[in-house]
Every structure is written in C-alpha cells, then in structure tokens.
Coordinates of C-alpha atoms in Angstrom, one line a residue:
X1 CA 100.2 116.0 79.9
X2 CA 103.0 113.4 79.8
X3 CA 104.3 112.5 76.8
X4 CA 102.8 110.1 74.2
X5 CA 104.2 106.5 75.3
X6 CA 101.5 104.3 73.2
X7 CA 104.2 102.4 72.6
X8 CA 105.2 99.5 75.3
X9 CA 107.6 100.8 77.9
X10 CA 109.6 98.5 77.9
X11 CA 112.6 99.0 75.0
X12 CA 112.9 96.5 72.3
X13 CA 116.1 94.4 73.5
X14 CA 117.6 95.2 70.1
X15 CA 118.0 98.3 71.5
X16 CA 120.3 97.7 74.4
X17 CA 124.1 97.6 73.3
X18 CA 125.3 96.8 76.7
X19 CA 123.2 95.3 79.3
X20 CA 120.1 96.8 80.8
X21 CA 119.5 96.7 84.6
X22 CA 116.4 96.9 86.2
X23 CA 116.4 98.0 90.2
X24 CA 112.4 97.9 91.1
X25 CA 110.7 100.3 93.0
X26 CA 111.5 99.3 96.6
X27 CA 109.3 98.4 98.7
X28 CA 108.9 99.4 102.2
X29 CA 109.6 97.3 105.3
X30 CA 106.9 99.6 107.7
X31 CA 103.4 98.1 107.3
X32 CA 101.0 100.5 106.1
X33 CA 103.7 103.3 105.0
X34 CA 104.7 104.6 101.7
X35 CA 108.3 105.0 100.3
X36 CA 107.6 107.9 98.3
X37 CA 105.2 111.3 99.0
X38 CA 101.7 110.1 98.8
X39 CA 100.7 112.9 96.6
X40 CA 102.1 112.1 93.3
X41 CA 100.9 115.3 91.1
X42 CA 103.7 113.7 88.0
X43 CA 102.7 110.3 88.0
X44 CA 102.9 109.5 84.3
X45 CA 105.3 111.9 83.3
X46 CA 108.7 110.1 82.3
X47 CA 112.1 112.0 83.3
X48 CA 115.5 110.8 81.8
X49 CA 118.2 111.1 84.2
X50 CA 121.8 111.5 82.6
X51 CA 123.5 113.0 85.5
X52 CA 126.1 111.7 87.9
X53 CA 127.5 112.1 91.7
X54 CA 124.8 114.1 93.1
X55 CA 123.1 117.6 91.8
X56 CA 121.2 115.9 88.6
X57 CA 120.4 112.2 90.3
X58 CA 118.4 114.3 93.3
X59 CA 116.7 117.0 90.7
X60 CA 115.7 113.6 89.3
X61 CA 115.2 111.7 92.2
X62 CA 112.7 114.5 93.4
X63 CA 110.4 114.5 90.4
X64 CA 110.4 110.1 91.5
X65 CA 109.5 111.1 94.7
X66 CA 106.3 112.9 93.3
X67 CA 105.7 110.2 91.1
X68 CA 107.3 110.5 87.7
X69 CA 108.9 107.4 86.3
X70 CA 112.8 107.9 86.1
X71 CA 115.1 106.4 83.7
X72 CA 118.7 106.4 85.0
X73 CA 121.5 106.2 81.8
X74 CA 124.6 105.9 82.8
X75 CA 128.1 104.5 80.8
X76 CA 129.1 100.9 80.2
X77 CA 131.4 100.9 83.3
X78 CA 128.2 102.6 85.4
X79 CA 127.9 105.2 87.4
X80 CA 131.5 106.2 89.2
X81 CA 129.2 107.7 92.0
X82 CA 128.4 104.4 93.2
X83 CA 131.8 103.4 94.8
X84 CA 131.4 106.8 96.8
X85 CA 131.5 106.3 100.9
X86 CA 129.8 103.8 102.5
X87 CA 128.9 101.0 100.4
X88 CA 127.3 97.5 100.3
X89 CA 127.5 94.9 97.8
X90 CA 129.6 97.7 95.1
X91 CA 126.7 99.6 96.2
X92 CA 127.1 103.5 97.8
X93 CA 124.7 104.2 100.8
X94 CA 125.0 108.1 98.6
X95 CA 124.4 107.0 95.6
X96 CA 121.2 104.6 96.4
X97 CA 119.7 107.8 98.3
X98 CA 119.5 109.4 95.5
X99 CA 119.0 107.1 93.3
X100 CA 116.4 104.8 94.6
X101 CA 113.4 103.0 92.4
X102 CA 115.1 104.0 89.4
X103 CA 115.3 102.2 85.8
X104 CA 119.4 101.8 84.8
X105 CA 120.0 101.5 81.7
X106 CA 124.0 101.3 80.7
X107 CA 124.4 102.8 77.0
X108 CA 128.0 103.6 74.8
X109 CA 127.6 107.1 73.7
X110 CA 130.4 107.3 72.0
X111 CA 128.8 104.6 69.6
X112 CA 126.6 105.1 66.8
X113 CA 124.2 102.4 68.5
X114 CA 124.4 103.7 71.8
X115 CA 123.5 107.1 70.7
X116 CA 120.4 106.0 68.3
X117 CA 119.5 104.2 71.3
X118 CA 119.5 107.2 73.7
X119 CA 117.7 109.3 71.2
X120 CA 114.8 106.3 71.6
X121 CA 114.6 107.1 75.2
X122 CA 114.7 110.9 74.8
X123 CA 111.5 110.8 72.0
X124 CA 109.7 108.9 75.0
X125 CA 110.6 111.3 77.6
X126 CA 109.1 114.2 79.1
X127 CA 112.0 115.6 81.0
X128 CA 115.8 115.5 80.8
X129 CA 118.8 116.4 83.7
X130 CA 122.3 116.3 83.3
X131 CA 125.6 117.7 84.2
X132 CA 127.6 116.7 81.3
X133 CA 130.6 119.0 80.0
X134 CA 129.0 121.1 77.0
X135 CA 131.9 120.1 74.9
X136 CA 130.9 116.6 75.6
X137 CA 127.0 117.3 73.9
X138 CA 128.8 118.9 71.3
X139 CA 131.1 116.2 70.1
X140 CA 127.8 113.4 70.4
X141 CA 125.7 116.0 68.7
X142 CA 123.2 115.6 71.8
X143 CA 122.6 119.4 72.6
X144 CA 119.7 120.2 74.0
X145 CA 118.5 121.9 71.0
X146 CA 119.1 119.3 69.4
X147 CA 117.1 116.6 71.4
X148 CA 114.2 119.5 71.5
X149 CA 114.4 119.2 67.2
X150 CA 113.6 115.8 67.8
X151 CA 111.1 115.7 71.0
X152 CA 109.2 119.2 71.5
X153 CA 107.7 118.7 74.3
X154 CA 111.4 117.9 76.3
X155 CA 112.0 119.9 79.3
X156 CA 115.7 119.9 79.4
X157 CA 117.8 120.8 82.2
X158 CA 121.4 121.2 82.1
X159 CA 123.9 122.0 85.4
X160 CA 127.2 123.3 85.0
X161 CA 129.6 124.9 87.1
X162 CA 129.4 127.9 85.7
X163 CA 127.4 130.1 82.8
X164 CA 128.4 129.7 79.1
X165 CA 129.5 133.5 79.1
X166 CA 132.5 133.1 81.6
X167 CA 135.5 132.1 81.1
X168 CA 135.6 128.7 83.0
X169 CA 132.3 127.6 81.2
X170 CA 133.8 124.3 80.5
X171 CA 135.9 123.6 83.3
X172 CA 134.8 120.5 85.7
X173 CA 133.5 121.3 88.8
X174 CA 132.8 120.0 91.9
X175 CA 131.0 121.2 95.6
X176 CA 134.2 121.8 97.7
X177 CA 135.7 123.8 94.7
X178 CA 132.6 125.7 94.2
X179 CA 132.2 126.3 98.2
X180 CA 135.8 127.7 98.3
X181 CA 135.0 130.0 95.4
X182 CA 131.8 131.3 96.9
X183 CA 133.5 132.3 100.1
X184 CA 131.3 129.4 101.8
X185 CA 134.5 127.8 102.8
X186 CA 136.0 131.2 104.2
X187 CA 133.3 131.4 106.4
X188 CA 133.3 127.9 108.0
X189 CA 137.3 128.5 108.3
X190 CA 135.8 131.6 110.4
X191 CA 134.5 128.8 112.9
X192 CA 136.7 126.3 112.9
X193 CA 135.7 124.0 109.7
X194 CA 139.2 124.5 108.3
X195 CA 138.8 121.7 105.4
X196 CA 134.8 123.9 104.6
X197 CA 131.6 122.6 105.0
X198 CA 131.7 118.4 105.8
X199 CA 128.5 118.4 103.9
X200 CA 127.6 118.6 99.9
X201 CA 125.9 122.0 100.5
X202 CA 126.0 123.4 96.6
X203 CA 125.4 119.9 94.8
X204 CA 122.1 119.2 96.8
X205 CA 121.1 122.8 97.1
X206 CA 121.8 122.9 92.5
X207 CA 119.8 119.4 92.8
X208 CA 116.4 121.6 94.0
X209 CA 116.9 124.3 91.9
X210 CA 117.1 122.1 88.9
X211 CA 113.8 119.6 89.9
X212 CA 111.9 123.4 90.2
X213 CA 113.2 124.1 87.0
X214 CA 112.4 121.2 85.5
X215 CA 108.7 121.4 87.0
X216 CA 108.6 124.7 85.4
X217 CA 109.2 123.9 82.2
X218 CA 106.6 121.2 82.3
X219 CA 103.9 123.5 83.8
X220 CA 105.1 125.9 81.3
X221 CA 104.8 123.4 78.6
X222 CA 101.4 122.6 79.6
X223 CA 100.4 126.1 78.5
X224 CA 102.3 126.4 75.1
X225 CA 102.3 122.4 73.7
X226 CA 106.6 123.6 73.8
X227 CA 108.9 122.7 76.2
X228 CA 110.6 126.2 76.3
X229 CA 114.6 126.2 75.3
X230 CA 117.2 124.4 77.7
X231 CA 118.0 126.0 80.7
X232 CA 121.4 125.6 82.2
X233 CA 121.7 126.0 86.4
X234 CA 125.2 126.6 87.5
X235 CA 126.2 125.7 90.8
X236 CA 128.2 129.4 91.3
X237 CA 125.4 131.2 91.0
X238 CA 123.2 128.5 93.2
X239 CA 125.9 128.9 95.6
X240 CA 125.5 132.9 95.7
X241 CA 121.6 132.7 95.4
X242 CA 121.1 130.3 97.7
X243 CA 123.5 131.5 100.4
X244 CA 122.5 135.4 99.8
X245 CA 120.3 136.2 102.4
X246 CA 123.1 135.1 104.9
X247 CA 126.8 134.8 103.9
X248 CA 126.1 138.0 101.8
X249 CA 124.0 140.0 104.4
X250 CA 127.3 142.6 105.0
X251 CA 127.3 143.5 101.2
X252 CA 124.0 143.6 100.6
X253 CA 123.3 147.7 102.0
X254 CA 126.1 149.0 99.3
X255 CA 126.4 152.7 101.6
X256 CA 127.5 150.8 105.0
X257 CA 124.8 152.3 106.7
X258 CA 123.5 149.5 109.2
X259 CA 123.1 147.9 112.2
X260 CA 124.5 145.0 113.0
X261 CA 122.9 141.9 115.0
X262 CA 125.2 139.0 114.7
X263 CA 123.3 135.6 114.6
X264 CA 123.0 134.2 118.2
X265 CA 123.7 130.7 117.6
X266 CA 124.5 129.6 121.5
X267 CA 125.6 126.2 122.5
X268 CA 125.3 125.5 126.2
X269 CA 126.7 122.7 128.1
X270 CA 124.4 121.0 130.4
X271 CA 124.8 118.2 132.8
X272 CA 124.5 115.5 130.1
X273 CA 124.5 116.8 126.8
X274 CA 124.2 120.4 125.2
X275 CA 121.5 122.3 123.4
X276 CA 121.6 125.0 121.0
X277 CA 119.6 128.4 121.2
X278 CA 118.7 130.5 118.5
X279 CA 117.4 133.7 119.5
X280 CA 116.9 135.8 116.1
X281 CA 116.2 139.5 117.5
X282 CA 116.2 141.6 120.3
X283 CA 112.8 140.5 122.0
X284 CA 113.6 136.9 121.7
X285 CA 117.2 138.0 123.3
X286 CA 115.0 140.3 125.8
X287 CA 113.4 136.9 126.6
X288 CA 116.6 134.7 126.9
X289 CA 118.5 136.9 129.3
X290 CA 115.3 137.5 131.2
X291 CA 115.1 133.7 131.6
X292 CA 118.1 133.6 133.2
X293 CA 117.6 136.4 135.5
X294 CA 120.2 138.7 134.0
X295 CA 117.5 142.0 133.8
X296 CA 120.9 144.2 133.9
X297 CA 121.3 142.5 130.6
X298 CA 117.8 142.8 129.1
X299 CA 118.1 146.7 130.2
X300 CA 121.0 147.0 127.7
X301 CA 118.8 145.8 124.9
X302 CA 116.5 149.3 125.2
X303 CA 120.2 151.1 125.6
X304 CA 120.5 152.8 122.1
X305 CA 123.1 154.4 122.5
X306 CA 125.3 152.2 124.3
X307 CA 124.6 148.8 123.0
X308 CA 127.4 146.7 121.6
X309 CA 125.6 143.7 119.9
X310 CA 128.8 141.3 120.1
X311 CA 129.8 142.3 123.3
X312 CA 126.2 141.5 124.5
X313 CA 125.7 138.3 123.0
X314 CA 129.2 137.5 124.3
X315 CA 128.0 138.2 128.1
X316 CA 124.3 136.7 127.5
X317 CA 126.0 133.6 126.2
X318 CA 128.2 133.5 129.3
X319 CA 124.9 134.0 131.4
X320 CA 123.2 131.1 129.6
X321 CA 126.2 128.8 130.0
X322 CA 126.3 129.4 133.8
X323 CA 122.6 129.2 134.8
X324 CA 122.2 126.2 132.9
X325 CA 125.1 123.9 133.7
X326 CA 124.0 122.4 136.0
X327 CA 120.7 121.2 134.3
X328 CA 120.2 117.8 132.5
X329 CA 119.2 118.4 128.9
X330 CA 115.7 117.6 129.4
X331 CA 115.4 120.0 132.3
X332 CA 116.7 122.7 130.8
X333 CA 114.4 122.1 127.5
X334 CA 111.4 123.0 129.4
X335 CA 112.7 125.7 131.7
X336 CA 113.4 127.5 128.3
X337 CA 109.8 126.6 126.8
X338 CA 108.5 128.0 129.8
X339 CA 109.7 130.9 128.8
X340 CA 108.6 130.5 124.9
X341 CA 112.5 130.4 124.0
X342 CA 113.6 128.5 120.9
X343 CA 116.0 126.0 121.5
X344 CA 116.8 121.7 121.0
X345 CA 119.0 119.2 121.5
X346 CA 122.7 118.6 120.1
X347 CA 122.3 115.2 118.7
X348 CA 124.5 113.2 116.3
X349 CA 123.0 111.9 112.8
X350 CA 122.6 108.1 114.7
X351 CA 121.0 109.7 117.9
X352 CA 118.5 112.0 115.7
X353 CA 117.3 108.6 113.3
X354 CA 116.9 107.1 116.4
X355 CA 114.9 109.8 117.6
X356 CA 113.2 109.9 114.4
X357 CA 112.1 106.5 114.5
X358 CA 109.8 107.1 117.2
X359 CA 107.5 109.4 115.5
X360 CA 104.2 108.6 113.7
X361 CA 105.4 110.3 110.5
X362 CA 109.6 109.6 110.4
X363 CA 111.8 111.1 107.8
X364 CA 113.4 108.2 106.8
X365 CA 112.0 104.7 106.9
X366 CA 113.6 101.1 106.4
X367 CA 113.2 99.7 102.5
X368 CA 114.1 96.2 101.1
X369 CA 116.9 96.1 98.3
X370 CA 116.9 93.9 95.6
X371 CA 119.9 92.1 96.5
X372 CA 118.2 91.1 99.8
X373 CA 119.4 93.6 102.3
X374 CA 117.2 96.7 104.6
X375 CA 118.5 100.0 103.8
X376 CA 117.1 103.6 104.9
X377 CA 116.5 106.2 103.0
X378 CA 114.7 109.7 103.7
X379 CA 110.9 110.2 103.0
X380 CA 110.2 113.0 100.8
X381 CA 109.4 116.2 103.1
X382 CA 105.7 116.8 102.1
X383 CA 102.9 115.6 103.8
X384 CA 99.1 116.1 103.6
X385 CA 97.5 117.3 106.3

C-alpha cells in the first residue's frame, strides 16, 4: 500500500524556503485520449524525484506514467537539464519529456531549512531516485540509510556511474563517457558513427532498469511492511547488461568454438526511398535470396562446408540491391511480404510522427502546456487489449 499521507498534500508554505512551482498534469489536445497509460496499477503511491538530465527523471517519469504521483526537487537555480536542446519559453523539448505532469518543488540543501524540508517530503513518500554523487549524501547527511531510519517503508534508488567497490565510485559520469568505456562507441566507429551513438543509449536504458527497481522494492515491500536497503544501478554495468546479448556475443563462448552469422542488417535503395531488411538466420536468408531469384545463392546456405557467412551476405546484399532498384518503396514492401520477408521503411524521426499520427493508437500525441503552447510527448508503450 502507498504510504500513509492523512495529512493534506499540499506542504505547509512555511515549508518552502525558495519558491514552489506547480506544472499540472497536462491535459491532452486529442478528444477522447489519455496522456498517460490507462492502466495505472501505482496510482496513490507517491515517488520523489531528485534526479537530473535524464536516467532518474524517466525511472521517475515511468512510475507517472503508471499513475504514481511524482514530486520533482530540484536546486534554487532549477534543473540545469532544462536549457538542454531544443527549448521553448527556458523550457527543453528533453527535459519536458521526461518530466511532464510533475510537481517542482525548488529547495537549498545545503541549508538547514531546505534539508528539514526535504526530509518532510521524504516521510510522505513511498519511493525515492536520484543520481547524486555519494559524497554529496554524505556531506547533507541524506544517505539512503539514513532517509530509510526515518521513513521505512522508502524504496530508494540510487544511479551512479559506477559501483561503490571501484575505484572511480565517485567520479561524475555521463552517457558518451560511459558508451566509450563500454566499447559501444568502438563499435559505432566500426560503421561510421565516429563521434558514437547520436542517441542517449545508457542514460535511458539506466532510466528502465532503475523504475524496475524501484517497482521491486515496492512489491517487495508489500510482502515485508520494509522497503529493503538502497540499491544503487550503475550505468557501466547497465551498459554491459543491457548490450550483452549483442556487442558481447564474440566473448560470450570463452573456447572460440563457434559459428559465426553476422547480423544482416541490409539497406536497399529503391526508386524513391530505401528500406531495411533484417533477415536473422539462415531460412529467413533462404527466403530473401529465394525472393530475388538468386537459388545459386540459397544453394550455398545447405553448403557446410563451403559457406562463408560474410562473403554470402556480401553477395545476397548485392542481389537485393539490384533486383530492387528499380522498385518504389511501396512496391517493393509487398513484393517482400509476399514472400513473408521482414523488412520497412527508412524514415526520418519527422516522417515516422507523421506516420504515427495516422494510427488509431499513436505513440505520441499533442498536449497543452501551462504557459499556453501544444507540445508532443510519447504515450507510454502499454496498452490493453
């Protein structure tokens, strides 16, 4: 169950040392829609959000999503996160994704006031994330241990970098540094991606592992009456967790005993556009070269002995490119499903939400901000059926 709150929500205003801003619940501009996941198993449950830039606001901004209330603290000059990219009115089209139909509340740490304050929020709370620097917690005496002494029944989260036991425990971190650590940033140099991954892979991917931790801890609570002890995610060990079953497939059989399929990501030109093709084994790559009427090419595939598998995808990607040419994209969409072969469209992020906006259900829908202007922002990704 959520935390006692028989006291009003709102917090006395003697408790607010700076200012407190309130940004509603947005409300949709789609009639009939809603602009979070209809099923809403933590509605009632409260969940203080202390983090910043991106990992902790989307662990936090999920549990939202599903219908717990979420309390955003941030400093008395805000959240630095905000002035990232894109921005409207001082506000960041990042930072409001994430962020959305939060409560802000601006608090001095560093002050005795601002502290006693916090500690108001955190007996009220069912849930805490942050990524502060541990050193940080330890000066404010605001360990999780601590805030657990006071509030059992706290589910605490912390992310970091890296685990207390290495040596960089305390050293700041962020994505790209963690990406070029992890070897993610070798690998996109192995295609082209010089500068790594355009994309902040490792902070949203530590952002879901810390809302499933998070959820634990309260289902686990549920059974005990305790929250159980702080848990720290680190985003190196996300990085190699999450990317495992890929970037670390060559490591992963220790006697180098293996066959090797590369992954037959294909772009083809066509007429007007291009299209990707993913064919993951040798019967969907039976099918592809079949399709195409290279059966000299689907022979090699039942050739154990002599079968290269890059020298193979090299030539069915060559056969692919050259039978399909001189289709339009649409065309050569359905000669492929004819043939039950995986494979889309190469569209750009504008293109694809234009796309999207045509569907009954969209992933992301137009909202109404409280300063007066539309903004989008994605739907959470679970639906009833």
């Amino acid at each position: 169950m959520p935390a006692d709150d028989s006291s009003s929500s709102a917090i006395p205003s003697a408790f607010l040392p700076v200012r407190r801003r309130c940004l509603p619940r947005c409300r949709t501009m789609t009639p009939g829609a809603e602009p979070v996941c209809a099923f809403r198993p933590l509605a009632g449950f409260r969940v203080l959000d202390c983090g910043t830039y991106m990992a902790g606001p989307l662990s936090a901004q999920i549990l939202g999503d599903l219908g717990a209330t979420v309390t955003k603290v941030v400093g008395p000059r805000g959240d630095p996160f905000m002035q990232f990219g894109y921005k409207r009115d001082g506000v960041g089209a990042s930072w409001l994704t994430v962020n959305h139909g939060k409560e802000i509340v601006e608090l001095d740490l560093k002050t005795p006031q601002g502290r006693e304050h916090f500690l108001e929020l955190v007996d009220r709370s069912d849930a805490l994330v942050r990524n502060w620097r541990r050193d940080v917690c330890e000066r404010l005496g605001l360990e999780g241990a601590a805030l657990q002494a006071r509030n059992a029944q706290l589910a605490v989260v912390e992310i970091a970098g890296f685990k207390r036991s290495d040596q960089e425990w305390n050293t700041p971190t962020f994505d790209s540094i963690v990406q070029a650590r992890s070897g993610l940033t070798s690998l996109a140099e192995s295609v082209g991606a010089a500068a790594g991954l355009p994309v902040n892979l490792v902070d949203k991917c530590t952002g879901l592992y810390a809302a499933h931790m998070l959820t634990a801890a309260l289902l686990a609570r549920a059974g005990t009456g305790r929250a159980p002890p702080p848990v720290t995610v680190s985003m190196v060990d996300v990085a190699c967790h999450f990317n495992f079953p890929d970037t670390y497939q060559h490591l992963v059989h220790t006697d180098r005993r293996r066959e090797w399929l590369p992954p037959a990501n294909i772009l083809v030109a066509c007429r007007d556009g291009a299209i990707v093709l993913s064919p993951p084994n040798r019967h969907e790559l039976r099918k592809v070269a079949q399709a195409m009427g290279a059966a000299d090419l689907a022979a090699k595939l039942d050739d154990a002995d002599g079968f290269n598998p890059a020298d193979f995808l090299a030539k069915c990607a060559e056969a692919i490119r050259a039978g399909l040419a001189r289709f339009s994209v649409v065309d050569a969409l359905a000669l492929l499903e004819r043939h039950d072969i995986s494979a889309g469209p190469l569209l750009d992020s504008r293109v694809f939400l234009e796309w999207d906006a045509g569907r009954p259900e969209p992933a992301a829908q137009r909202m109404s901000h409280p300063l007066g202007w539309e903004y989008l922002t994605p739907v959470f990704p679970a639906h009833h059926e």
